[in-house]
Coordinates of C-alpha atoms and ligand atoms in Angstrom, one line a residue:
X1 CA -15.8 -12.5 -2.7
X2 CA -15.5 -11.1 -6.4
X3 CA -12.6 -8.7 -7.0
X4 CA -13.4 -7.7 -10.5
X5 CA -12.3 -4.8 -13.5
X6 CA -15.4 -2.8 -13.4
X7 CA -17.7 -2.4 -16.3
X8 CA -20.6 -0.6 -17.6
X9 CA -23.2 -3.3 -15.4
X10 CA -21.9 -2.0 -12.1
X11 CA -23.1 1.5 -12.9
X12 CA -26.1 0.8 -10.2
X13 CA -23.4 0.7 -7.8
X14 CA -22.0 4.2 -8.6
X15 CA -24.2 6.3 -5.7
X16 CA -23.6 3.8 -3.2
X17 CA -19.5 3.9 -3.6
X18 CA -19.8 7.9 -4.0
X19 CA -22.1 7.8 -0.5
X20 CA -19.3 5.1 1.4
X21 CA -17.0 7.3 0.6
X22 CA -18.3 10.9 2.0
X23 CA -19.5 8.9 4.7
X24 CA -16.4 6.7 6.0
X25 CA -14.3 10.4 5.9
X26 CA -17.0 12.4 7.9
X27 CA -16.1 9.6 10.6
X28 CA -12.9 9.5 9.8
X29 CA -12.8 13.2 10.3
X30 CA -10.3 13.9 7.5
X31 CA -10.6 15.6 4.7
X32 CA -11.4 13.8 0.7
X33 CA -12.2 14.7 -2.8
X34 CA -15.3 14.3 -3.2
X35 CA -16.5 12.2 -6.6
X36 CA -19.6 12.2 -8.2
X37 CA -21.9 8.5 -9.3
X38 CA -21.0 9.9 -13.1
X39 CA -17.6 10.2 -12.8
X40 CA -17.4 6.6 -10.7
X41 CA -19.4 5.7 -13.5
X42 CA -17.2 6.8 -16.7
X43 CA -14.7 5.2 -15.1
X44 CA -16.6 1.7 -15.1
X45 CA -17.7 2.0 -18.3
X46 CA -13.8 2.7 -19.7
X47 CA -12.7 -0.3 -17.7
X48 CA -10.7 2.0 -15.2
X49 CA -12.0 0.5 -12.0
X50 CA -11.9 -2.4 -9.8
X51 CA -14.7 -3.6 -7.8
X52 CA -15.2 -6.4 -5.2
X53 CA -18.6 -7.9 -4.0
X54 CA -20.1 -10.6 -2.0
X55 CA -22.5 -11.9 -4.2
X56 CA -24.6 -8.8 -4.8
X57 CA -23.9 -6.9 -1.9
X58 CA -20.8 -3.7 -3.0
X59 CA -18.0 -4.6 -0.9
X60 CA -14.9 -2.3 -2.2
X61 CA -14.2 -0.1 -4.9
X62 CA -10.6 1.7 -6.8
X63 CA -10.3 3.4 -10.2
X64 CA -7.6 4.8 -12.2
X65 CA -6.7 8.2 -13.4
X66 CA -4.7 9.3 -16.0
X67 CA -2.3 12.6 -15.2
X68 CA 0.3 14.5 -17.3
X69 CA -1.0 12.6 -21.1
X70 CA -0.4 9.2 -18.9
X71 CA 3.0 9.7 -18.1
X72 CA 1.7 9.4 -14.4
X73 CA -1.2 7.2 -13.4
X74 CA -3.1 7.3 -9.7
X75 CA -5.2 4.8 -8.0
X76 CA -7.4 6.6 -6.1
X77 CA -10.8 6.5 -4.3
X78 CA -9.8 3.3 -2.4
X79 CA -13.4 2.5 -0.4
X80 CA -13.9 -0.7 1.7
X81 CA -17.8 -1.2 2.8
X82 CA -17.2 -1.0 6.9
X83 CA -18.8 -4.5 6.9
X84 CA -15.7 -5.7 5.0
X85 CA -12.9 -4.4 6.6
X86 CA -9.7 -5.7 8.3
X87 CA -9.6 -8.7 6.8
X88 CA -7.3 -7.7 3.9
X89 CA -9.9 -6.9 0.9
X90 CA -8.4 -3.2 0.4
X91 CA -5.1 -5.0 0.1
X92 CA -6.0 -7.5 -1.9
X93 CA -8.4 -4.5 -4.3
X94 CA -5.3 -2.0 -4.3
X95 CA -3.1 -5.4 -5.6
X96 CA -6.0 -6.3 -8.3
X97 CA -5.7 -1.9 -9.3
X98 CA -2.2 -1.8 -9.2
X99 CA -1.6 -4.7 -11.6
X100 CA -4.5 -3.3 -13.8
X101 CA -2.3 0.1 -13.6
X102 CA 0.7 -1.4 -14.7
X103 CA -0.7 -3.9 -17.6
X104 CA -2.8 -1.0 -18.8
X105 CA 0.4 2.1 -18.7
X106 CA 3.1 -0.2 -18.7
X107 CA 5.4 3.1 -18.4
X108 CA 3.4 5.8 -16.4
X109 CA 4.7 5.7 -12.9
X110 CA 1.9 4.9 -10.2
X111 CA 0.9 7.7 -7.8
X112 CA -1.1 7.9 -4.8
X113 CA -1.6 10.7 -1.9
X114 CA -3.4 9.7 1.5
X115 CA -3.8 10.2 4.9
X116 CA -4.7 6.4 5.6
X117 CA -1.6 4.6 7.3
X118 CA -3.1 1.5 6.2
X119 CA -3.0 2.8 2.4
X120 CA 1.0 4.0 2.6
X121 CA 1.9 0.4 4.2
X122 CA -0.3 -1.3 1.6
X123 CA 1.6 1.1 -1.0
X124 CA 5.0 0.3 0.6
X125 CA 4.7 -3.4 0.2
X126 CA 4.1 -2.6 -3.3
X127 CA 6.6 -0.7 -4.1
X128 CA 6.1 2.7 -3.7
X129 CA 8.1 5.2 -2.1
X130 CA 7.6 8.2 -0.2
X131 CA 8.0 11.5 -2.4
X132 CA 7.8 15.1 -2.1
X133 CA 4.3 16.9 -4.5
X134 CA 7.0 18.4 -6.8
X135 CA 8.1 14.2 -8.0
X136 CA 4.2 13.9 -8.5
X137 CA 2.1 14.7 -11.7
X138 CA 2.2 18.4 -12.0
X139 CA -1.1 18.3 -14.4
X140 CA -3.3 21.0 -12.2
X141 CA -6.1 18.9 -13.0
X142 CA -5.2 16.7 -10.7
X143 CA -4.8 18.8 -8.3
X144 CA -7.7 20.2 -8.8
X145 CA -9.7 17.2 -7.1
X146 CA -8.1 18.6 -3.6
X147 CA -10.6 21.8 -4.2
X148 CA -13.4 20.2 -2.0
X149 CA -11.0 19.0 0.1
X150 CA -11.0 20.1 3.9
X151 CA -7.6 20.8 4.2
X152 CA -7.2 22.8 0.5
X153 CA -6.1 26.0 2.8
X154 CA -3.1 24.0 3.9
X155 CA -2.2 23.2 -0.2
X156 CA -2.5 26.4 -1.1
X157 CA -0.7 27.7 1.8
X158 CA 2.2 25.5 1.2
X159 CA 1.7 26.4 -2.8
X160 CA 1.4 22.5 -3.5
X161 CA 4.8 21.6 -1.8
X162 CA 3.2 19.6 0.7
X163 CA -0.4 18.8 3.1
X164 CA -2.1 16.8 5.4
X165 CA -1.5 13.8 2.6
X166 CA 1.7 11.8 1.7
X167 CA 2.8 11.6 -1.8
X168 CA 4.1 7.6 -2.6
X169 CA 5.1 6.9 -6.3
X170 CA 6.3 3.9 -8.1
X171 CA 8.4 4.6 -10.5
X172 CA 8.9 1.5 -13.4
X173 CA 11.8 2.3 -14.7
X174 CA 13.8 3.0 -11.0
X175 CA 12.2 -0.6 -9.9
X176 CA 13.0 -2.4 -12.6
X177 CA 16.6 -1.3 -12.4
X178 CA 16.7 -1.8 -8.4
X179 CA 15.3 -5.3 -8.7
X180 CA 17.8 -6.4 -11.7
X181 CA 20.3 -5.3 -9.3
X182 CA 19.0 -7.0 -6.3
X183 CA 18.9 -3.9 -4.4
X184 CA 15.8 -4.2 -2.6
X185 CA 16.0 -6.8 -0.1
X186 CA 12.4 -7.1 0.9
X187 CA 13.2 -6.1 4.5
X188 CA 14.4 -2.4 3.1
X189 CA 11.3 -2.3 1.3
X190 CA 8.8 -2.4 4.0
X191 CA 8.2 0.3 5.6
X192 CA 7.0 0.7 9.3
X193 CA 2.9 1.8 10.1
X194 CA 3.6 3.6 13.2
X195 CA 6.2 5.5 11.4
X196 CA 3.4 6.4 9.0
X197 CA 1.2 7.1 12.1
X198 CA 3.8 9.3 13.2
X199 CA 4.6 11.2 10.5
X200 CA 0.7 12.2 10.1
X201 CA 0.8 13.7 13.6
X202 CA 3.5 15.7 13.6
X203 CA 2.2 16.9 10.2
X204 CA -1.1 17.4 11.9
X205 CA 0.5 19.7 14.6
X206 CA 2.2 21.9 12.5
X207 CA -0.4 22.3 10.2
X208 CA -3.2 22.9 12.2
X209 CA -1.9 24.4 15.3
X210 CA -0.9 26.8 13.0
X211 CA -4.6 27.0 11.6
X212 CA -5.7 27.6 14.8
X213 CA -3.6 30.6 15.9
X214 CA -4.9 32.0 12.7
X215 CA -8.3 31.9 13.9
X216 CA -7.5 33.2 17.0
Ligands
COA1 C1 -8.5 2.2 4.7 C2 -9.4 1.0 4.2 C3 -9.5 1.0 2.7 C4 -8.7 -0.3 4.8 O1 -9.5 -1.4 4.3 P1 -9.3 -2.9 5.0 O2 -9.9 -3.9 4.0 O3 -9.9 -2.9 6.4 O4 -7.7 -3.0 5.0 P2 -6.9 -4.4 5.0 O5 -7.6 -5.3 5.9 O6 -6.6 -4.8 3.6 O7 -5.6 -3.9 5.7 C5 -4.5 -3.5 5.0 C6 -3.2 -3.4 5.9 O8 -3.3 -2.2 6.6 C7 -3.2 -2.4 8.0 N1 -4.0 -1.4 8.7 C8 -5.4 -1.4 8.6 N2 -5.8 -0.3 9.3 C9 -4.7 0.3 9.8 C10 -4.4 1.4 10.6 N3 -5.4 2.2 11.1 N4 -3.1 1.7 10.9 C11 -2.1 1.0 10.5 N5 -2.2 -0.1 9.7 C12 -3.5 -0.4 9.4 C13 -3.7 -3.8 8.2 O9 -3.1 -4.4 9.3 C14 -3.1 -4.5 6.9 O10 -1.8 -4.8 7.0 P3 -1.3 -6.3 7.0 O11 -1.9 -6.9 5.7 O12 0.2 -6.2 6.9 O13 -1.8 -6.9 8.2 C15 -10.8 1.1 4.9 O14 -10.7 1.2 6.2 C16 -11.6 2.2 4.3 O15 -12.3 2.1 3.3 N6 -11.6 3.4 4.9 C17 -12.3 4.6 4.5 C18 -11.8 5.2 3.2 C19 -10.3 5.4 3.2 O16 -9.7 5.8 4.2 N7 -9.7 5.3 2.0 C20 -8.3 5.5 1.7 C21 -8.2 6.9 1.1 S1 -6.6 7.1 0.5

């Protein structure tokens, strides 16, 4: 397995990764931004992506984007082919992103907003934390991307305080501080899945019971 910084020669790849994407959350049944092969493109070509394949076959994909003039960056469309998964490639393609991230905007704090428990434990044992929207980029084109979204109704509802998705930043400077200090003992930093699991439930039941009672 190849996990690689994209570049303008993977373009071929950019309709399959948009498909894997809308297709893994229809079964999923959750709600995603949806890209388009251009955009997944442009960010080959600017070396904003990371790709992993088996030979020729597309196995995983991430890219970067730029918020608030790059005081805040997020690595976001996470895909792993469902012929590749649980074996640890989206860890080991969110490790290969983040250090890309950080190399790349050595001062913009790293962002993320999911659903996936899988993603926020990933996230955790990299350093992220848990944040309210209001500690995330404010740029509105950002949030912008959760327009075709499923769940936008709940965003709007909420006027961008919270949704379905959890915000997790890491923040540079605060890390760099904590681990000069020794304040994270690695324990702390780990955070549980179930709790993750849980927290997306209860989420899920006030949300959307409340969606249906609308309907009713
Ligand atoms: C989510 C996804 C990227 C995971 O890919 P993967 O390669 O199977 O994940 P990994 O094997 O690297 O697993 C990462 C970690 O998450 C854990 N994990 C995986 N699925 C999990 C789940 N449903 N609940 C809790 N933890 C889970 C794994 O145990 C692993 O932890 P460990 O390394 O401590 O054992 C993949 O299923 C996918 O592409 N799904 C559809 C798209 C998606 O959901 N993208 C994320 C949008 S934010």
């Amino acid at each position: 397995m190849e996990i690689i910084i994209a570049n303008k020669s993977h373009a071929g790849y950019a309709q399959y990764i948009c498909d894997t994407i809308a297709e893994s959350a229809k079964v999923r049944g959750t709600g995603i931004a949806k890209r388009t092969p251009e955009y997944v493109i442009t960010k080959m070509e600017n070396g904003n992506a990371v790709i992993a394949l088996d030979g020729e076959k597309f196995a995983g994909f991430c890219y970067i984007e730029a918020w608030g003039h790059g005081k805040f960056v997020a690595n976001s469309g996470l895909i792993v082919h469902p012929d590749f998964r649980g074996s640890g490639l989206a860890r080991q393609i969110k490790e290969a992103i983040f250090k890309h991230s950080r190399e790349k905007y050595p001062d913009a704090k790293v962002f993320g907003i999911t659903t996936g428990p899988a993603v926020m434990k990933i996230n955790s044992d990299l350093g992220y934390r848990p944040v309210t929207f209001s500690d995330l980029t404010d740029d509105p084109n950002f949030w912008k991307g959760c327009q075709t979204c499923r769940n936008y109704d709940i965003l709007q509802r909420t006027e961008q305080k919270m949704c379905l998705c959890t915000g997790m930043l890491y923040d540079p400077a605060k890390e760099e501080k904590k681990k000069a200090a020794g304040a994270v003992k690695e324990e702390e930093k780990k955070m549980n899945p179930k709790a993750f699991t849980r927290l997306k439930s209860i989420k899920e039941h006030l949300f959307l019971k409340k969606d249906k009672k609308k309907d009713e």
